[in-house]
Short mmCIF file of C-alpha atoms in Angstrom, two decimals:
data_model
loop_
_atom_site.label_atom_id
_atom_site.label_comp_id
_atom_site.label_asym_id
_atom_site.label_seq_id
_atom_site.Cartn_x
_atom_site.Cartn_y
_atom_site.Cartn_z
CA MET A 88 51.44 94.39 -83.91
CA HIS A 89 53.26 91.92 -81.69
CA THR A 90 56.06 89.84 -83.29
CA ALA A 91 54.41 86.67 -82.03
CA ASP A 92 51.64 87.26 -84.51
CA VAL A 93 53.97 87.86 -87.24
CA MET A 94 55.69 84.70 -86.62
CA ILE A 95 52.45 82.72 -86.27
CA LYS A 96 51.33 83.89 -89.67
CA ALA A 97 54.75 83.05 -91.20
CA MET A 98 54.51 79.64 -89.77
CA ALA A 99 50.97 79.13 -90.98
CA MET A 100 52.03 80.08 -94.48
CA GLU A 101 54.29 77.08 -94.67
CA ILE A 102 51.43 74.65 -94.01
CA GLY A 103 49.62 73.35 -97.04
CA ASN A 104 46.01 72.02 -97.49
CA ASN A 105 47.11 68.48 -97.88
CA ASP A 106 49.73 68.43 -95.13
CA ILE A 107 49.77 66.54 -91.95
CA PHE A 108 51.54 68.55 -89.25
CA LEU A 109 52.66 67.89 -85.60
CA HIS A 110 53.65 70.23 -82.86
CA GLY A 111 55.55 69.16 -79.68
CA LEU A 112 56.02 70.47 -76.23
CA ALA A 113 56.79 74.15 -75.49
CA SER A 114 55.18 75.14 -78.80
CA PRO A 115 52.56 77.86 -78.36
CA LEU A 116 53.35 79.55 -81.74
CA PRO A 117 53.22 76.39 -83.81
CA ALA A 118 49.93 75.33 -82.09
CA LEU A 119 48.27 78.58 -83.06
CA ALA A 120 49.94 78.67 -86.59
CA MET A 121 48.44 75.21 -87.18
CA HIS A 122 44.97 76.50 -86.19
CA LEU A 123 45.37 79.54 -88.25
CA ALA A 124 46.34 77.68 -91.32
CA LYS A 125 43.41 75.17 -90.88
CA LEU A 126 40.92 77.99 -90.41
CA THR A 127 42.05 79.89 -93.38
CA HIS A 128 43.95 78.50 -96.39
CA ALA A 129 44.39 74.87 -95.38
CA PRO A 130 41.07 73.54 -94.12
CA HIS A 131 41.94 69.90 -95.02
CA MET A 132 45.28 69.87 -93.12
CA VAL A 133 45.68 67.18 -90.44
CA TYR A 134 46.45 68.66 -87.13
CA ILE A 135 48.13 66.41 -84.54
CA ASN A 136 49.70 67.67 -81.27
CA VAL A 137 51.61 66.42 -78.32
CA ALA A 138 48.43 66.01 -76.28
CA ASP A 139 47.89 62.97 -78.57
CA ALA A 140 44.95 64.98 -80.24
CA LEU A 141 43.69 64.91 -83.69
CA ASP A 142 42.20 68.23 -85.11
CA PRO A 143 41.33 69.90 -81.73
CA GLU A 144 38.19 72.09 -82.23
CA PRO A 145 39.16 75.68 -82.61
CA ASP A 146 35.85 76.74 -81.01
CA SER A 147 36.53 75.11 -77.63
CA TYR A 148 40.41 75.50 -77.82
CA LYS A 149 42.20 77.77 -75.47
CA LEU A 150 46.02 77.88 -75.58
CA CYS A 151 47.55 76.65 -72.22
CA LEU A 152 50.92 76.91 -70.78
CA SER A 153 51.86 73.34 -71.35
CA SER A 154 51.51 72.19 -74.95
CA ALA A 155 50.37 68.75 -73.75
CA ASP A 156 47.72 70.25 -71.52
CA PRO A 157 44.60 68.01 -71.69
CA ARG A 158 42.57 71.09 -72.70
CA HIS A 159 44.49 70.94 -76.00
CA ALA A 160 42.76 67.62 -76.49
CA LEU A 161 39.15 68.86 -75.90
CA ASN A 162 36.76 67.56 -78.52
CA THR A 163 39.54 65.64 -80.32
CA LYS A 164 38.33 63.29 -82.96
CA ALA A 165 40.85 60.45 -81.83
CA VAL A 166 43.55 59.74 -79.50
CA ILE A 167 46.70 59.51 -81.74
CA GLU A 168 49.59 58.18 -79.88
CA LEU A 169 52.82 60.04 -80.58
CA LEU A 170 54.19 56.60 -81.78
CA GLU A 171 51.50 56.47 -84.46
CA THR A 172 52.52 59.95 -85.59
CA PHE A 173 56.14 58.74 -85.67
CA ASP A 174 55.02 55.74 -87.66
CA LEU A 175 53.45 58.13 -90.20
CA ALA A 176 56.91 60.02 -90.33
CA ALA A 177 58.63 56.70 -91.03
CA LYS A 178 56.21 56.09 -93.96
CA GLY A 179 56.91 59.51 -95.25
CA LYS A 180 53.47 60.70 -94.44
CA LEU A 181 54.12 63.21 -91.76
CA THR A 182 54.58 66.42 -93.66
CA GLY A 183 55.97 68.71 -91.19
CA MET A 184 57.18 69.45 -87.64
CA PHE A 185 58.18 72.63 -85.73
CA LEU A 186 61.35 72.68 -83.70
CA GLY A 187 63.24 75.23 -81.61
CA GLY A 188 66.95 75.75 -81.74
CA ALA A 189 69.20 76.91 -78.97
CA GLN A 190 71.90 77.04 -81.65
CA ILE A 191 71.33 77.08 -85.40
CA ASP A 192 74.04 76.91 -87.94
CA SER A 193 74.12 77.97 -91.71
CA LYS A 194 72.74 74.48 -92.87
CA GLY A 195 69.81 74.80 -90.50
CA ASN A 196 71.18 72.14 -88.27
CA ILE A 197 70.11 72.69 -84.65
CA ASN A 198 71.48 72.04 -81.21
CA LEU A 199 69.06 71.53 -78.37
CA THR A 200 71.20 69.25 -76.22
CA CYS A 201 73.95 71.27 -74.36
CA ILE A 202 76.27 74.13 -74.49
CA GLY A 203 79.82 72.93 -74.24
CA ASP A 204 81.00 69.29 -74.33
CA TYR A 205 78.26 66.58 -74.03
CA TYR A 206 80.21 64.79 -71.22
CA SER A 207 80.80 67.95 -69.19
CA PRO A 208 78.30 70.61 -70.39
CA LYS A 209 78.51 74.16 -69.47
CA VAL A 210 74.64 74.39 -69.79
CA LYS A 211 72.50 71.33 -69.99
CA LEU A 212 69.57 72.24 -72.20
CA PRO A 213 66.11 70.49 -71.90
CA GLY A 214 67.07 68.19 -74.84
CA GLY A 215 66.24 67.65 -78.41
CA ALA A 216 62.81 65.93 -78.08
CA ALA A 217 61.87 64.65 -81.46
CA ALA A 218 64.47 66.62 -83.41
CA ALA A 219 66.94 63.78 -84.27
CA TYR A 220 64.30 61.40 -85.37
CA LEU A 221 62.04 63.79 -87.35
CA THR A 222 64.41 66.29 -88.84
CA PRO A 223 65.85 63.79 -91.42
CA ILE A 224 62.50 62.37 -92.30
CA VAL A 225 59.84 65.13 -92.55
CA LYS A 226 59.23 67.02 -95.85
CA LYS A 227 58.82 70.41 -94.17
CA LEU A 228 60.96 71.39 -91.26
CA ILE A 229 60.16 74.66 -89.53
CA ILE A 230 62.74 75.91 -87.09
CA TRP A 231 61.94 78.89 -84.89
CA THR A 232 63.55 81.06 -82.42
CA THR A 233 62.38 84.26 -80.59
CA ASN A 234 66.04 85.11 -79.88
CA HIS A 235 67.59 86.22 -83.19
CA SER A 236 71.19 86.64 -81.96
CA LYS A 237 74.75 85.71 -82.47
CA ARG A 238 74.44 83.23 -79.67
CA VAL A 239 71.70 81.35 -81.58
CA PHE A 240 73.05 81.62 -85.03
CA VAL A 241 76.52 80.23 -84.70
CA GLU A 242 79.27 79.00 -87.01
CA LYS A 243 79.62 75.63 -85.37
CA LEU A 244 77.07 73.79 -83.19
CA ASP A 245 78.28 72.48 -79.87
CA PHE A 246 76.14 69.35 -80.63
CA VAL A 247 74.28 68.34 -83.57
CA THR A 248 70.83 67.38 -82.29
CA GLY A 249 68.84 67.80 -85.52
CA LEU A 250 69.63 68.05 -89.25
CA GLY A 251 68.56 70.99 -91.51
CA TYR A 252 69.29 71.15 -95.16
CA GLU A 253 70.39 67.91 -96.60
CA GLU A 254 71.63 67.67 -100.24
CA GLY A 255 69.49 65.60 -102.45
CA LYS A 256 66.60 65.25 -99.99
CA GLU A 257 63.22 66.47 -100.59
CA LYS A 258 62.97 68.62 -97.49
CA ASP A 259 61.90 72.27 -97.23
CA VAL A 260 63.66 73.92 -94.46
CA THR A 261 62.42 77.15 -93.08
CA VAL A 262 63.80 79.27 -90.25
CA ILE A 263 61.47 81.84 -88.64
CA THR A 264 62.78 84.31 -86.03
CA ASN A 265 61.62 87.41 -84.27
CA MET A 266 63.26 89.35 -87.07
CA ALA A 267 63.06 87.44 -90.32
CA VAL A 268 62.14 84.36 -92.37
CA PHE A 269 64.86 82.26 -94.03
CA LYS A 270 64.89 79.27 -96.38
CA VAL A 271 67.83 76.96 -96.31
CA THR A 272 68.58 75.75 -99.81
CA LYS A 273 71.55 74.58 -101.82
CA GLU A 274 72.26 78.32 -102.37
CA GLY A 275 72.78 78.66 -98.60
CA PHE A 276 70.93 80.32 -95.66
CA VAL A 277 68.69 82.53 -97.70
CA LEU A 278 67.04 85.63 -96.25
CA LYS A 279 63.49 85.57 -97.71
CA SER A 280 61.78 88.32 -95.70
CA ILE A 281 62.21 90.79 -92.84
CA HIS A 282 59.44 91.56 -90.36
CA PRO A 283 58.03 95.04 -90.40
CA ASP A 284 60.22 97.72 -88.61
CA VAL A 285 63.37 95.43 -89.01
CA THR A 286 66.21 96.19 -91.28
CA VAL A 287 68.35 93.84 -93.30
CA GLU A 288 71.43 95.22 -91.41
CA GLU A 289 69.95 94.29 -88.05
CA VAL A 290 69.27 90.80 -89.27
CA ILE A 291 72.73 90.25 -90.42
CA GLU A 292 74.50 91.94 -87.40
CA ASN A 293 72.81 89.47 -85.10
CA MET A 294 74.16 86.43 -86.87
CA SER A 295 77.66 84.67 -86.71
CA PHE A 296 77.50 83.74 -90.22
CA SER A 297 76.30 85.55 -93.31
CA PRO A 298 72.92 84.76 -94.93
CA VAL A 299 72.44 85.01 -98.60
CA VAL A 300 70.75 88.33 -99.32
CA LYS A 301 69.08 88.85 -102.74
CA ASP A 302 65.35 89.59 -103.05
CA VAL A 303 64.18 90.39 -99.61
CA GLU A 304 60.51 90.95 -99.06
CA THR A 305 58.61 92.12 -96.08
CA THR A 306 56.97 89.30 -94.03
CA PRO A 307 53.28 89.37 -94.54
CA THR A 308 51.45 90.28 -91.38
CA PRO A 309 48.14 88.70 -90.27
CA SER A 310 44.94 90.47 -91.34
CA LYS A 311 42.50 91.94 -88.80
CA ASP A 312 40.31 88.77 -89.10
CA GLU A 313 43.31 86.57 -88.64
CA LEU A 314 44.46 88.48 -85.56
CA LYS A 315 40.97 88.00 -84.19
CA LEU A 316 41.22 84.24 -84.68
CA ILE A 317 44.65 84.14 -82.98
CA GLU A 318 43.24 86.28 -80.08
CA LYS A 319 40.30 84.02 -79.66
CA LEU A 320 42.44 80.89 -79.53
CA ASP A 321 44.82 82.48 -77.04
CA PRO A 322 42.90 85.07 -74.90
CA ASP A 323 45.50 84.77 -72.15
CA GLY A 324 48.37 85.68 -74.41
CA VAL A 325 50.40 82.56 -73.75
CA ARG A 326 52.04 83.19 -77.06
CA PHE A 327 53.92 86.08 -75.70
CA SER A 328 55.64 84.16 -72.99
CA GLU A 329 58.62 83.07 -75.20
CA PHE A 330 59.67 86.71 -75.82
CA LYS A 331 61.99 88.66 -73.47
CA LYS A 332 60.17 91.54 -71.86
CA MET B 103 42.56 37.33 -61.11
CA GLN B 104 44.17 38.08 -57.77
CA ASN B 105 43.42 41.06 -55.58
CA ARG B 106 46.42 43.43 -56.25
CA LEU B 107 45.01 46.29 -54.36
CA VAL B 108 47.68 47.42 -51.72
CA ASP B 109 48.64 50.33 -49.48
CA VAL B 110 51.21 52.53 -51.16
CA GLU B 111 53.85 51.73 -48.61
CA LYS B 112 53.62 48.06 -49.75
CA ALA B 113 53.72 48.98 -53.48
CA VAL B 114 57.01 51.11 -53.14
CA GLU B 115 58.66 48.02 -51.79
CA LEU B 116 58.50 46.63 -55.37
CA ILE B 117 61.16 49.19 -56.24
CA ASN B 118 64.82 48.26 -55.37
CA ASP B 119 67.66 50.67 -55.07
CA GLY B 120 69.37 50.81 -58.35
CA ASP B 121 66.38 49.83 -60.48
CA SER B 122 65.48 51.19 -63.89
CA VAL B 123 62.18 52.91 -63.49
CA THR B 124 59.78 54.57 -65.97
CA LEU B 125 56.87 56.81 -65.14
CA SER B 126 53.69 57.51 -66.87
CA GLY B 127 52.69 60.79 -68.59
CA VAL B 128 54.40 63.67 -70.39
CA SER B 129 55.53 67.00 -69.16
CA MET B 130 52.75 68.30 -66.90
CA VAL B 131 50.19 65.56 -67.60
CA ARG B 132 49.52 62.37 -65.69
CA ALA B 133 52.93 61.98 -64.03
CA PRO B 134 52.53 59.60 -60.95
CA MET B 135 53.38 62.41 -58.53
CA GLY B 136 51.70 60.84 -55.56
CA PHE B 137 53.87 57.73 -55.99
CA VAL B 138 57.02 59.87 -56.64
CA ARG B 139 56.51 61.31 -53.16
CA GLU B 140 56.39 57.76 -51.74
CA ILE B 141 59.55 56.75 -53.46
CA ILE B 142 61.20 59.88 -51.84
CA LYS B 143 59.66 59.00 -48.48
CA ALA B 144 60.96 55.46 -48.76
CA GLY B 145 64.52 56.78 -49.42
CA LYS B 146 65.12 54.91 -52.57
CA LYS B 147 68.50 55.42 -54.10
CA ASP B 148 70.41 55.06 -57.34
CA LEU B 149 67.40 54.86 -59.62
CA TYR B 150 67.88 54.88 -63.38
CA LEU B 151 65.01 56.96 -64.67
CA ILE B 152 63.74 56.51 -68.27
CA ASP B 153 61.11 58.41 -70.14
CA ARG B 154 60.42 60.29 -73.26
CA GLU B 155 59.55 63.89 -72.10
CA PRO B 156 59.05 63.99 -68.21
CA GLY B 157 59.06 66.97 -66.03
CA MET B 158 58.63 67.64 -62.35
CA ASP B 159 58.50 63.86 -61.52
CA PHE B 160 62.08 63.31 -62.59
CA ASP B 161 63.34 66.67 -61.49
CA ILE B 162 62.09 66.34 -57.92
CA LEU B 163 63.47 62.78 -57.63
CA ILE B 164 66.87 64.16 -58.77
CA ALA B 165 66.55 66.97 -56.07
CA ALA B 166 65.75 64.25 -53.45
CA LYS B 167 69.04 62.41 -54.40
CA ALA B 168 67.10 59.24 -55.38
CA VAL B 169 68.58 59.14 -58.96
CA LYS B 170 71.81 57.81 -60.40
CA LYS B 171 71.12 58.12 -64.02
CA VAL B 172 68.56 59.72 -66.37
CA ARG B 173 67.64 58.81 -70.00
CA VAL B 174 65.29 61.25 -71.72
CA ALA B 175 64.60 62.97 -75.00
CA MET B 176 63.71 66.15 -73.22
CA LEU B 177 63.34 67.16 -69.53
CA GLY B 178 62.23 70.64 -68.80
CA PHE B 179 59.29 72.85 -67.68
CA GLU B 180 58.41 74.10 -71.25
CA LEU B 181 57.61 77.89 -71.02
CA PHE B 182 58.59 77.95 -67.30
CA GLY B 183 62.17 77.19 -68.09
CA LEU B 184 64.76 74.54 -67.45
CA ALA B 185 64.54 71.69 -64.94
CA LEU B 186 66.93 73.24 -62.37
CA ASN B 187 67.78 70.14 -60.31
CA PHE B 188 68.33 68.01 -63.48
CA ARG B 189 70.53 70.81 -65.00
CA ARG B 190 72.64 71.32 -61.81
CA ALA B 191 73.00 67.62 -61.20
CA VAL B 192 74.22 66.93 -64.83
CA GLU B 193 76.39 70.08 -64.85
CA ASN B 194 78.04 69.05 -61.51
CA LYS B 195 78.42 65.51 -62.66
CA GLU B 196 76.27 64.25 -59.68
CA ILE B 197 74.19 62.08 -62.10
CA GLU B 198 74.85 60.41 -65.41
CA TRP B 199 72.69 61.33 -68.37
CA LEU B 200 71.80 59.83 -71.68
CA GLU B 201 70.04 62.12 -74.15
CA ASP B 202 67.63 60.13 -76.33
CA THR B 203 65.20 61.24 -79.11
CA CYS B 204 61.48 60.66 -79.05
CA GLY B 205 61.28 58.46 -82.10
CA ALA B 206 63.99 56.11 -80.66
CA ILE B 207 62.93 56.01 -76.99
CA THR B 208 59.22 55.51 -77.89
CA ASN B 209 60.11 52.67 -80.38
CA ALA B 210 62.45 51.09 -77.86
CA LEU B 211 59.68 50.99 -75.36
CA ARG B 212 57.31 49.46 -77.89
CA ALA B 213 59.99 46.90 -78.79
CA GLY B 214 60.28 46.03 -75.11
CA ALA B 215 56.48 45.49 -75.01
CA SER B 216 56.69 43.34 -78.10
CA GLY B 217 59.39 41.05 -76.76
CA MET B 218 61.75 42.06 -79.53
CA PRO B 219 65.51 42.56 -78.78
CA PHE B 220 65.75 45.69 -80.87
CA VAL B 221 63.88 47.86 -83.39
CA VAL B 222 65.05 49.61 -86.54
CA VAL B 223 64.34 53.29 -86.59
CA LYS B 224 64.47 55.72 -89.37
CA GLY B 225 66.00 59.24 -89.16
CA ILE B 226 68.72 60.05 -86.49
CA LEU B 227 71.65 59.08 -88.71
CA GLY B 228 73.98 62.07 -89.14
CA THR B 229 73.23 63.50 -85.65
CA ASP B 230 75.63 63.56 -82.73
CA LEU B 231 73.37 61.36 -80.70
CA VAL B 232 74.53 58.28 -82.70
CA GLU B 233 78.12 58.34 -81.36
CA ILE B 234 76.80 58.86 -77.71
CA HIS B 235 74.51 55.83 -77.95
CA GLU B 236 76.99 53.66 -79.82
CA LYS B 237 79.33 54.22 -76.87
CA GLU B 238 76.59 53.51 -74.37
CA GLY B 239 75.59 50.20 -76.33
CA THR B 240 72.02 51.37 -76.80
CA TRP B 241 72.12 52.00 -80.56
CA LYS B 242 74.04 50.48 -83.42
CA ILE B 243 74.17 51.35 -87.15
CA ILE B 244 73.41 48.16 -89.11
CA ASN B 245 72.67 47.37 -92.75
CA ASP B 246 69.23 46.50 -93.68
CA PRO B 247 69.53 42.80 -94.49
CA PHE B 248 67.25 43.12 -97.45
CA THR B 249 68.42 46.39 -99.12
CA GLY B 250 71.94 46.72 -97.66
CA GLU B 251 71.11 50.39 -96.65
CA LYS B 252 72.33 51.81 -93.35
CA ILE B 253 69.72 51.97 -90.63
CA LEU B 254 69.75 52.49 -86.92
CA ALA B 255 69.04 49.53 -84.56
CA VAL B 256 67.88 50.68 -81.23
CA LYS B 257 67.89 48.20 -78.26
CA ALA B 258 64.59 47.49 -76.73
CA ILE B 259 63.92 48.95 -73.25
CA ASN B 260 62.55 46.73 -70.60
CA PRO B 261 62.52 48.76 -67.41
CA ASP B 262 62.55 47.00 -64.01
CA VAL B 263 59.55 48.99 -62.96
CA ALA B 264 56.89 51.03 -64.52
CA VAL B 265 54.67 53.28 -62.46
CA ILE B 266 51.50 54.29 -64.35
CA HIS B 267 48.95 56.73 -63.02
CA VAL B 268 45.42 56.01 -64.53
CA GLN B 269 41.86 57.33 -64.15
CA LYS B 270 40.24 54.05 -63.24
CA ALA B 271 41.44 50.56 -62.14
CA ASP B 272 39.82 47.70 -60.49
CA LYS B 273 41.47 45.79 -57.50
CA TYR B 274 42.77 43.11 -59.84
CA GLY B 275 44.88 45.64 -61.88
CA ASN B 276 42.63 46.21 -64.90
CA ALA B 277 43.43 49.83 -65.73
CA SER B 278 41.93 52.43 -67.89
CA ILE B 279 43.91 55.38 -69.22
CA GLU B 280 41.47 58.03 -70.42
CA GLY B 281 42.44 60.50 -73.16
CA SER B 282 46.13 60.72 -74.20
CA ARG B 283 47.99 57.57 -73.55
CA PHE B 284 51.43 58.68 -74.67
CA GLU B 285 53.73 55.50 -74.42
CA ASP B 286 52.22 54.29 -71.12
CA VAL B 287 50.65 51.13 -72.32
CA TYR B 288 53.98 50.00 -73.80
CA LYS B 289 55.85 51.01 -70.73
CA ALA B 290 53.52 48.83 -68.70
CA LYS B 291 53.72 45.85 -71.04
CA GLY B 292 57.41 46.05 -71.38
CA ALA B 293 58.34 46.55 -67.66
CA LYS B 294 59.30 43.59 -65.38
CA LYS B 295 57.04 44.99 -62.66
CA VAL B 296 54.07 47.23 -62.96
CA ILE B 297 52.60 49.63 -60.43
CA ILE B 298 49.21 51.17 -61.09
CA THR B 299 48.04 54.17 -59.19
CA ALA B 300 44.33 55.21 -59.82
CA GLU B 301 42.15 58.15 -59.21
CA GLU B 302 39.36 55.74 -58.70
CA ILE B 303 38.95 52.01 -57.96
CA VAL B 304 35.95 50.71 -59.86
CA ASP B 305 34.27 47.35 -60.00
CA THR B 306 35.23 44.86 -62.55
CA GLU B 307 31.85 45.32 -64.03
CA TYR B 308 33.03 48.61 -65.33
CA PHE B 309 35.42 46.65 -67.65
CA MET B 310 32.94 44.09 -68.54
CA LYS B 311 30.66 46.93 -69.80
CA TYR B 312 33.44 48.70 -71.63
CA PRO B 313 36.19 46.18 -72.35
CA GLU B 314 37.73 48.57 -74.93
CA ARG B 315 38.57 50.97 -72.03
CA ASN B 316 40.80 48.35 -70.40
CA THR B 317 44.16 49.72 -71.67
CA ILE B 318 46.47 47.67 -69.34
CA PRO B 319 44.75 44.29 -68.44
CA TYR B 320 45.37 42.75 -64.91
CA PHE B 321 47.90 40.20 -65.88
CA TYR B 322 50.57 42.84 -66.50
CA VAL B 323 50.03 44.39 -63.17
CA ASP B 324 51.82 43.66 -59.80
CA ALA B 325 50.21 46.31 -57.61
CA VAL B 326 47.17 48.64 -57.65
CA VAL B 327 47.13 51.65 -55.31
CA HIS B 328 44.11 53.87 -54.81
CA MET B 329 45.49 57.43 -55.12
CA PRO B 330 43.10 60.16 -55.70
CA LYS B 331 44.83 63.24 -57.03
CA GLY B 332 47.72 60.97 -57.67
CA ALA B 333 49.06 63.12 -60.67
CA TYR B 334 48.82 66.37 -58.86
CA PRO B 335 50.14 69.08 -59.57
CA THR B 336 50.25 67.58 -63.09
CA ALA B 337 47.01 66.94 -64.91
CA CYS B 338 44.82 63.93 -64.93
CA PRO B 339 42.51 64.19 -67.99
CA ASN B 340 38.82 64.03 -67.18
CA TYR B 341 39.77 64.59 -63.47
CA TYR B 342 41.84 67.83 -63.07
CA ASP B 343 44.01 70.19 -65.12
CA PRO B 344 47.54 71.00 -64.32
CA ASP B 345 48.07 73.28 -61.31
CA TYR B 346 50.44 75.68 -63.05
CA ASP B 347 50.70 77.90 -59.85
CA GLU B 348 51.91 74.97 -57.84
CA ILE B 349 54.44 74.01 -60.47
CA ARG B 350 55.65 77.57 -60.59
CA LYS B 351 55.97 77.63 -56.74
CA TYR B 352 58.07 74.55 -57.04
CA LEU B 353 60.44 76.20 -59.54
CA ALA B 354 60.54 79.41 -57.63
CA MET B 355 61.67 77.41 -54.58
CA CYS B 356 64.19 75.52 -56.66
CA ARG B 357 65.59 78.92 -57.90
CA GLU B 358 65.86 80.18 -54.26
CA GLY B 359 67.70 77.08 -53.13
CA LYS B 360 64.68 75.98 -51.06
CA VAL B 361 63.94 72.67 -52.92
CA ASP B 362 64.54 70.68 -49.74
CA GLU B 363 62.03 72.81 -47.99
CA TYR B 364 59.54 72.24 -50.81
CA ILE B 365 60.07 68.44 -50.65
CA LYS B 366 59.61 68.47 -46.78
CA GLU B 367 56.37 70.37 -46.99
CA TRP B 368 55.16 68.23 -49.88
CA ILE B 369 55.73 65.02 -47.95
CA GLU B 370 54.08 66.35 -44.83
CA LYS B 371 51.13 67.91 -46.54
CA GLU B 372 50.01 64.86 -48.64
CA VAL B 373 47.45 65.97 -51.14
#
């Protein structure tokens, strides 16, 4: 089984039946996870995407290379401007958002802005998109990376683009990688599960800080039927393009 | 209503060197690429480009040395990788940049359209962007006058020019964006000058029949240009999908250091 499918399932499991979720650009795994959740355990979930679409029909959906591709708005029920979704977030009604992280620290804070100093960056990254705005105000923040490594899991971010765990705030922070699933809580960066064929040692070796390791489970994998759903939504395998060959 | 339908060469004269300019669309959807080509052809300089999440439109203008500064929440090519000319220009300090965040820049555009001097925006506090923008004079932490709580004030954005590619417009400037609108209606309503490029020029009867489809009414608009395939190689919903191969070709040529060659061919070819 490809790691992409394991990550999609793990993302989907964070989505509840009464949730409103948004995905942004460059988000093939979240787009599929939202479909998978809605087609299985969360049929009433509200699905909004960066193509300004509401509940895109899974039957006519085909995952495209740009997350804003107009085909992701095929048979949408409404045009929901991103500003409207941001208004939902300001009212506390947007449950969750998925964001990447070029760097992630032990609080689940993320850097998407630059490597090195802001005013003379070594690498100018594409930018934080909605991270700074949404990370402090959503109820469920799901951070993902397909590059579980010391370069991503750093002790100190070069730039704080988005906020992870914040004490006293009702916010569930999940970090999903190509190796494992973490929850960031007051106890720290807690390793919840490791994907099949991954060891706890590998997970820890590839991080610059130590996660909390207590009761580690194996990440549940998608069933045969769920895999069929994913395959049908993404027949071209766009979901694999984030992974190094 | 006045006839605003003009040739593209005439419309591009509305842009002055040094202007702040915002462009329609997001990433690989409904960017006004045809007009971008005209901006390059006209040799415009020192533009200050502002948008939420642009793509090839901004990157190619940077490559053509038409840009002084960029303000974006994100600028890249999604799964295809970084915007190479943007990256190089920032890292070599050839252009200035201001990173924004989607919730702030979209609200700032809406505030501009509303005629408000600023808007308060939730979130953001605690991130490193605050210091950058306080230095820039674009954001300020203030106290909510009613509760006393700290909240971020974001200065409205009123660009000098907005260039909006739409599916249908009439010669007076009534314009219809079909499908996803992103912030394009606010961009148009907040900008000092508005240029509409349209796939199709329709009779005004079209808007009389479907007034709800008039997303940017004529009195906001300074020029209308008939430009079929005006978003190509980005998508124009209901007309064409993005041409991913063409966008890949652009990036490949950028990687090989042949972006000038790409631009030359692109200008000569005309779509």
